[in-house]
CSV table of N, CA and C in Angstrom, one decimal:
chain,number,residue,atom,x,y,z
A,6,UNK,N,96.4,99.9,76.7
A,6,UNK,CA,97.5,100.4,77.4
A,6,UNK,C,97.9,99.5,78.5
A,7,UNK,N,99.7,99.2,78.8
A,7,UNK,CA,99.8,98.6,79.7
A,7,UNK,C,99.7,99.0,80.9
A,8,UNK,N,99.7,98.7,81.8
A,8,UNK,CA,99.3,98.8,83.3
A,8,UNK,C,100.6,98.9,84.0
A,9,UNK,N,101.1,100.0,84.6
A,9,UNK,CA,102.4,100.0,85.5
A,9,UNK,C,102.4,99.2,87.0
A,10,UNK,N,103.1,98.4,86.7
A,10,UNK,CA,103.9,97.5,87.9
A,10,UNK,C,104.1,97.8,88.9
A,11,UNK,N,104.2,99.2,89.0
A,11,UNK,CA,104.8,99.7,90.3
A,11,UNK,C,103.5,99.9,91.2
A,12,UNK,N,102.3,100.0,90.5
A,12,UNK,CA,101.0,100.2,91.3
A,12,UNK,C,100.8,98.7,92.0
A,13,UNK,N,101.1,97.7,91.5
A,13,UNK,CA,101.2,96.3,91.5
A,13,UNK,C,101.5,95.7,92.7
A,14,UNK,N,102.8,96.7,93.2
A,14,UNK,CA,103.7,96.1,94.0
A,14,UNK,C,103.2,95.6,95.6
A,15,UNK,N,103.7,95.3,96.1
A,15,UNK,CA,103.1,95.6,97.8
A,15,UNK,C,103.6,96.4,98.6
A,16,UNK,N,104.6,96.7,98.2
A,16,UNK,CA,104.4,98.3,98.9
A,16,UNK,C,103.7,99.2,98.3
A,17,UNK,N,103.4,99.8,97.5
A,17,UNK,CA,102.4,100.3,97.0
A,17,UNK,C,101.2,100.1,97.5
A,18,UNK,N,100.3,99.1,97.7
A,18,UNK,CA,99.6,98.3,98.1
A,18,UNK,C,99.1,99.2,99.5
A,19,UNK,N,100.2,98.8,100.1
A,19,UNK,CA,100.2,98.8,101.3
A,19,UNK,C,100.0,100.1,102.0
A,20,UNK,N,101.2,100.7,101.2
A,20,UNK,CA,101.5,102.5,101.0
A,20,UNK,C,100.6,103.3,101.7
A,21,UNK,N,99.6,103.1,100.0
A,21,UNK,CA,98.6,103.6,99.3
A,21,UNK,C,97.6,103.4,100.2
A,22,UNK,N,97.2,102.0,100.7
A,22,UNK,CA,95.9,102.2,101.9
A,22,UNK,C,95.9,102.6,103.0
A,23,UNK,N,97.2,102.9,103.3
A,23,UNK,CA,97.7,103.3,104.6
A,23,UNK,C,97.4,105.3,104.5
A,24,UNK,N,97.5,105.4,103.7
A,24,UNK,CA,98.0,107.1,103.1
A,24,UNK,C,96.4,107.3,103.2
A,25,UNK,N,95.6,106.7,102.3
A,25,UNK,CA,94.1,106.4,102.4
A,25,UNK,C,93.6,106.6,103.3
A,26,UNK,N,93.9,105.9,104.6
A,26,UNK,CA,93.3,105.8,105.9
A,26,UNK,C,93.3,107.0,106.5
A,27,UNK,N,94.5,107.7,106.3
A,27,UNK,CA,95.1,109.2,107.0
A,27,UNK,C,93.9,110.2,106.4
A,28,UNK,N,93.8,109.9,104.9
A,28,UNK,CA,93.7,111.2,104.3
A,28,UNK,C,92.0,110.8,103.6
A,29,UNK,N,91.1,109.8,103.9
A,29,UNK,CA,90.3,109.4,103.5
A,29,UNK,C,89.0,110.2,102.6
A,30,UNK,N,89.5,111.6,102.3
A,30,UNK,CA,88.5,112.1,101.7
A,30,UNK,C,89.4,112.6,100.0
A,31,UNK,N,88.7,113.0,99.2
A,31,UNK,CA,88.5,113.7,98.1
A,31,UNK,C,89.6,114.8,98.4
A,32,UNK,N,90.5,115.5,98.1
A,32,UNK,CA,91.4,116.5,98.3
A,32,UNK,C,90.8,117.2,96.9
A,33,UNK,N,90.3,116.9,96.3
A,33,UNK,CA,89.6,118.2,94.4
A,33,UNK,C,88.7,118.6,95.0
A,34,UNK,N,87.7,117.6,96.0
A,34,UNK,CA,86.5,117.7,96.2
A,34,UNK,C,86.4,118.4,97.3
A,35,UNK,N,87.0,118.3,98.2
A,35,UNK,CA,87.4,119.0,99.7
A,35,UNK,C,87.5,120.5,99.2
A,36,UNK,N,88.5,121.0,98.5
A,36,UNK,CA,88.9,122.0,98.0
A,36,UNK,C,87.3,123.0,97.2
A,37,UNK,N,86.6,122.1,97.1
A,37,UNK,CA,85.3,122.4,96.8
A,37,UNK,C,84.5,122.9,97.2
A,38,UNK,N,84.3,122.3,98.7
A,38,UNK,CA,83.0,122.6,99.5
A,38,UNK,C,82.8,120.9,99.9
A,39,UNK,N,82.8,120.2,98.8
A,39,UNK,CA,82.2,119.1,98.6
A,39,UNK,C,82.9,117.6,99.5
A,40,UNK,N,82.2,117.0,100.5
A,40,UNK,CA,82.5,116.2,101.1
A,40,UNK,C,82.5,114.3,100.2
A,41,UNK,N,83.3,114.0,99.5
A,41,UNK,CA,83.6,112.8,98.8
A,41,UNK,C,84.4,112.0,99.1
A,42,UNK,N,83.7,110.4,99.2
A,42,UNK,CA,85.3,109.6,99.7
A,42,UNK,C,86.4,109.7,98.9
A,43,UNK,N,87.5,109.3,98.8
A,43,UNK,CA,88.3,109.3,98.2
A,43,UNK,C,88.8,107.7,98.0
A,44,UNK,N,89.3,107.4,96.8
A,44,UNK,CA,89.2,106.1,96.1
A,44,UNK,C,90.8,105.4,95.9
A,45,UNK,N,91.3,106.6,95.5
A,45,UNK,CA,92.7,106.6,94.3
A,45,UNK,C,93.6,107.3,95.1
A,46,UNK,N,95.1,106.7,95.3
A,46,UNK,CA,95.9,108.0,95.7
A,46,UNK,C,96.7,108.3,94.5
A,47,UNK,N,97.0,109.4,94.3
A,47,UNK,CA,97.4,110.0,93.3
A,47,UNK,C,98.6,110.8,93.2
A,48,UNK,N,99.7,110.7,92.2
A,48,UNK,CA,100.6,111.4,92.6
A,48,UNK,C,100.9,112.8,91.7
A,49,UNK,N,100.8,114.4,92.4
A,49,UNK,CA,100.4,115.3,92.1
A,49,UNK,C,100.9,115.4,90.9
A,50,UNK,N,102.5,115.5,91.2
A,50,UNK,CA,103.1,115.6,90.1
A,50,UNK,C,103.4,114.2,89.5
A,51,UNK,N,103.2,113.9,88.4
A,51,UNK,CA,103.1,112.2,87.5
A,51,UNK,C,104.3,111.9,88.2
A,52,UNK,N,104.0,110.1,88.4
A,52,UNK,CA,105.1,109.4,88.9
A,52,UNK,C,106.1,109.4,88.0
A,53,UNK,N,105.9,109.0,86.5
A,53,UNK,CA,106.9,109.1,85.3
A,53,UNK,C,107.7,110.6,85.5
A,54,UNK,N,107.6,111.1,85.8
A,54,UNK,CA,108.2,112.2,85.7
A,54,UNK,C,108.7,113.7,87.2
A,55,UNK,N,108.4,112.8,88.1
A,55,UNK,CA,108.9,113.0,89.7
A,55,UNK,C,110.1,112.4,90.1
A,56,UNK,N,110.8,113.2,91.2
A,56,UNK,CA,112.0,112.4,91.3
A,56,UNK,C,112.0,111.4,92.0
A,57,UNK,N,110.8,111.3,93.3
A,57,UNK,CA,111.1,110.1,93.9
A,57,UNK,C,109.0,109.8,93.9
A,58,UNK,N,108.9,108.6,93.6
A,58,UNK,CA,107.2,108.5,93.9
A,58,UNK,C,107.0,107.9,95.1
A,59,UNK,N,108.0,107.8,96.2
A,59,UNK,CA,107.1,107.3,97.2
A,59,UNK,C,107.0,108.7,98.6
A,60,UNK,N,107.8,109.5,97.8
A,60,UNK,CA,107.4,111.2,98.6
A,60,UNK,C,105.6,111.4,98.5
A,61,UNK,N,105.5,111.4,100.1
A,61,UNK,CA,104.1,111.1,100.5
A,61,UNK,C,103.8,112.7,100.0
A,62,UNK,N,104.6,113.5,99.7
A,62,UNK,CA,104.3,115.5,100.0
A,62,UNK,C,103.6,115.3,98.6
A,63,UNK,N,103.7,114.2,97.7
A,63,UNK,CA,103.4,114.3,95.8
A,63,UNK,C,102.4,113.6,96.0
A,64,UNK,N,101.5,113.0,97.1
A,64,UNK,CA,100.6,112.4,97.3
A,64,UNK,C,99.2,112.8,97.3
A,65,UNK,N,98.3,112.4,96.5
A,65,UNK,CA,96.5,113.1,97.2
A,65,UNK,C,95.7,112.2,96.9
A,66,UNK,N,94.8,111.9,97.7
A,66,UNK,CA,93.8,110.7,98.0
A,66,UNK,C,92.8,111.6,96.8
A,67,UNK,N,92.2,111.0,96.0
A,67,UNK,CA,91.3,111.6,94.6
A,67,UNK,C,89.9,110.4,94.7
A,68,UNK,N,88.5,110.8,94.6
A,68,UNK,CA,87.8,110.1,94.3
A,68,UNK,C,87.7,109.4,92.3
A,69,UNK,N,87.0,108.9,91.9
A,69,UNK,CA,87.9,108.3,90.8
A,69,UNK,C,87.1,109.8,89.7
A,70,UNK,N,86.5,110.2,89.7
A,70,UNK,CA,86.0,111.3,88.8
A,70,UNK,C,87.1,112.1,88.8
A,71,UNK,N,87.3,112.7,89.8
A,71,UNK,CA,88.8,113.8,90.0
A,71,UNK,C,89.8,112.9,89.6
A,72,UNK,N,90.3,111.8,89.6
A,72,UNK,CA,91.1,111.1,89.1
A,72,UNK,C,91.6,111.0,87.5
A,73,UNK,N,90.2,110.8,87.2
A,73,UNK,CA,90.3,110.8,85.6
A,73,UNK,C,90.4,112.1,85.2
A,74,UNK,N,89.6,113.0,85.9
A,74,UNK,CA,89.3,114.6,85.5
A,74,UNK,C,91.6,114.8,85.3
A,75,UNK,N,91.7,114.5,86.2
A,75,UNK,CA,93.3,114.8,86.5
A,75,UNK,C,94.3,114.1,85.2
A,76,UNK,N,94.1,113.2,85.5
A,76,UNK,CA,95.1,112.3,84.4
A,76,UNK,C,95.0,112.2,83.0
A,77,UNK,N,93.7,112.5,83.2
A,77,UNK,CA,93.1,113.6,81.1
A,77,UNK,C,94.2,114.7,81.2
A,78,UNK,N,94.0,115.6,82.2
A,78,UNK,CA,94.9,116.8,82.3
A,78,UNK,C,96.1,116.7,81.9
A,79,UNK,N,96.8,115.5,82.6
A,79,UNK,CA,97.8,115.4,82.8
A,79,UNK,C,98.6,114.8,81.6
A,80,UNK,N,97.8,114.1,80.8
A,80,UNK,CA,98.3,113.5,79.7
A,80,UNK,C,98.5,114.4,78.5
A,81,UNK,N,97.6,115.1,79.0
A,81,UNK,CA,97.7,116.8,78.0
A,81,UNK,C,99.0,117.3,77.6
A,82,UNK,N,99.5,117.6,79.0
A,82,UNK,CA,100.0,118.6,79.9
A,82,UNK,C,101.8,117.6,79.7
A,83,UNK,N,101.9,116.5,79.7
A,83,UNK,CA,103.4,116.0,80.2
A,83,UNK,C,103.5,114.3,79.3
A,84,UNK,N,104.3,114.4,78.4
A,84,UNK,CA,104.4,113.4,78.2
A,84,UNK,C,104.7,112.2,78.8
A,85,UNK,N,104.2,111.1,78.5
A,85,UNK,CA,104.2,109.5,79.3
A,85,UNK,C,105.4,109.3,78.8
A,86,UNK,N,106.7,109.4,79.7
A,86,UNK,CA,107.9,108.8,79.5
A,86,UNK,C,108.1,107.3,80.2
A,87,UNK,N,107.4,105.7,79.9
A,87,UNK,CA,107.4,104.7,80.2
A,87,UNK,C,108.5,104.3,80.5
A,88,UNK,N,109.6,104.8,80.5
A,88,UNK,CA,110.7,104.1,80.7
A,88,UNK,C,111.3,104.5,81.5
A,89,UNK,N,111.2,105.6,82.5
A,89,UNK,CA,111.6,106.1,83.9
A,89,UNK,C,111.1,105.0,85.2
């Protein structure tokens, strides 16, 4: 699978570790009980299919377990429209 560009970027980059810094824990795992770093920011609703991805509100810092647990889900749930 190809790898989206927009994760690539430097804004993104930058974004992303900045949003990190604010929000540095687990938001699945938080919701848990469970105290986890958080790895990945993640956007709630899929970037392919949101209207703007750099709306910080579609944002959640995910450790990579809840990451994958999510984007299994998600691939389920919403088709990968690549070309948005």
């Amino acid at each position: 699978r190809e790898r989206d560009p927009f994760y690539h970027t430097t804004r993104w980059k930058k974004e992303s570790l900045l949003f990190r810094q604010a929000n540095p824990l687990c938001m699945r795992c938080l919701a848990n009980g469970l105290v986890t770093p958080g790895e990945i920011v993640d956007h709630k609703v899929p970037k392919n299919i949101c209207n703007d991805p750099w709306d910080k509100s579609n944002w959640q810092t995910l450790c990579k377990k809840c990451h994958a647990i999510k984007s299994a889900k998600d691939k389920k749930y919403f088709r990968n429209d690549e070309n948005k």
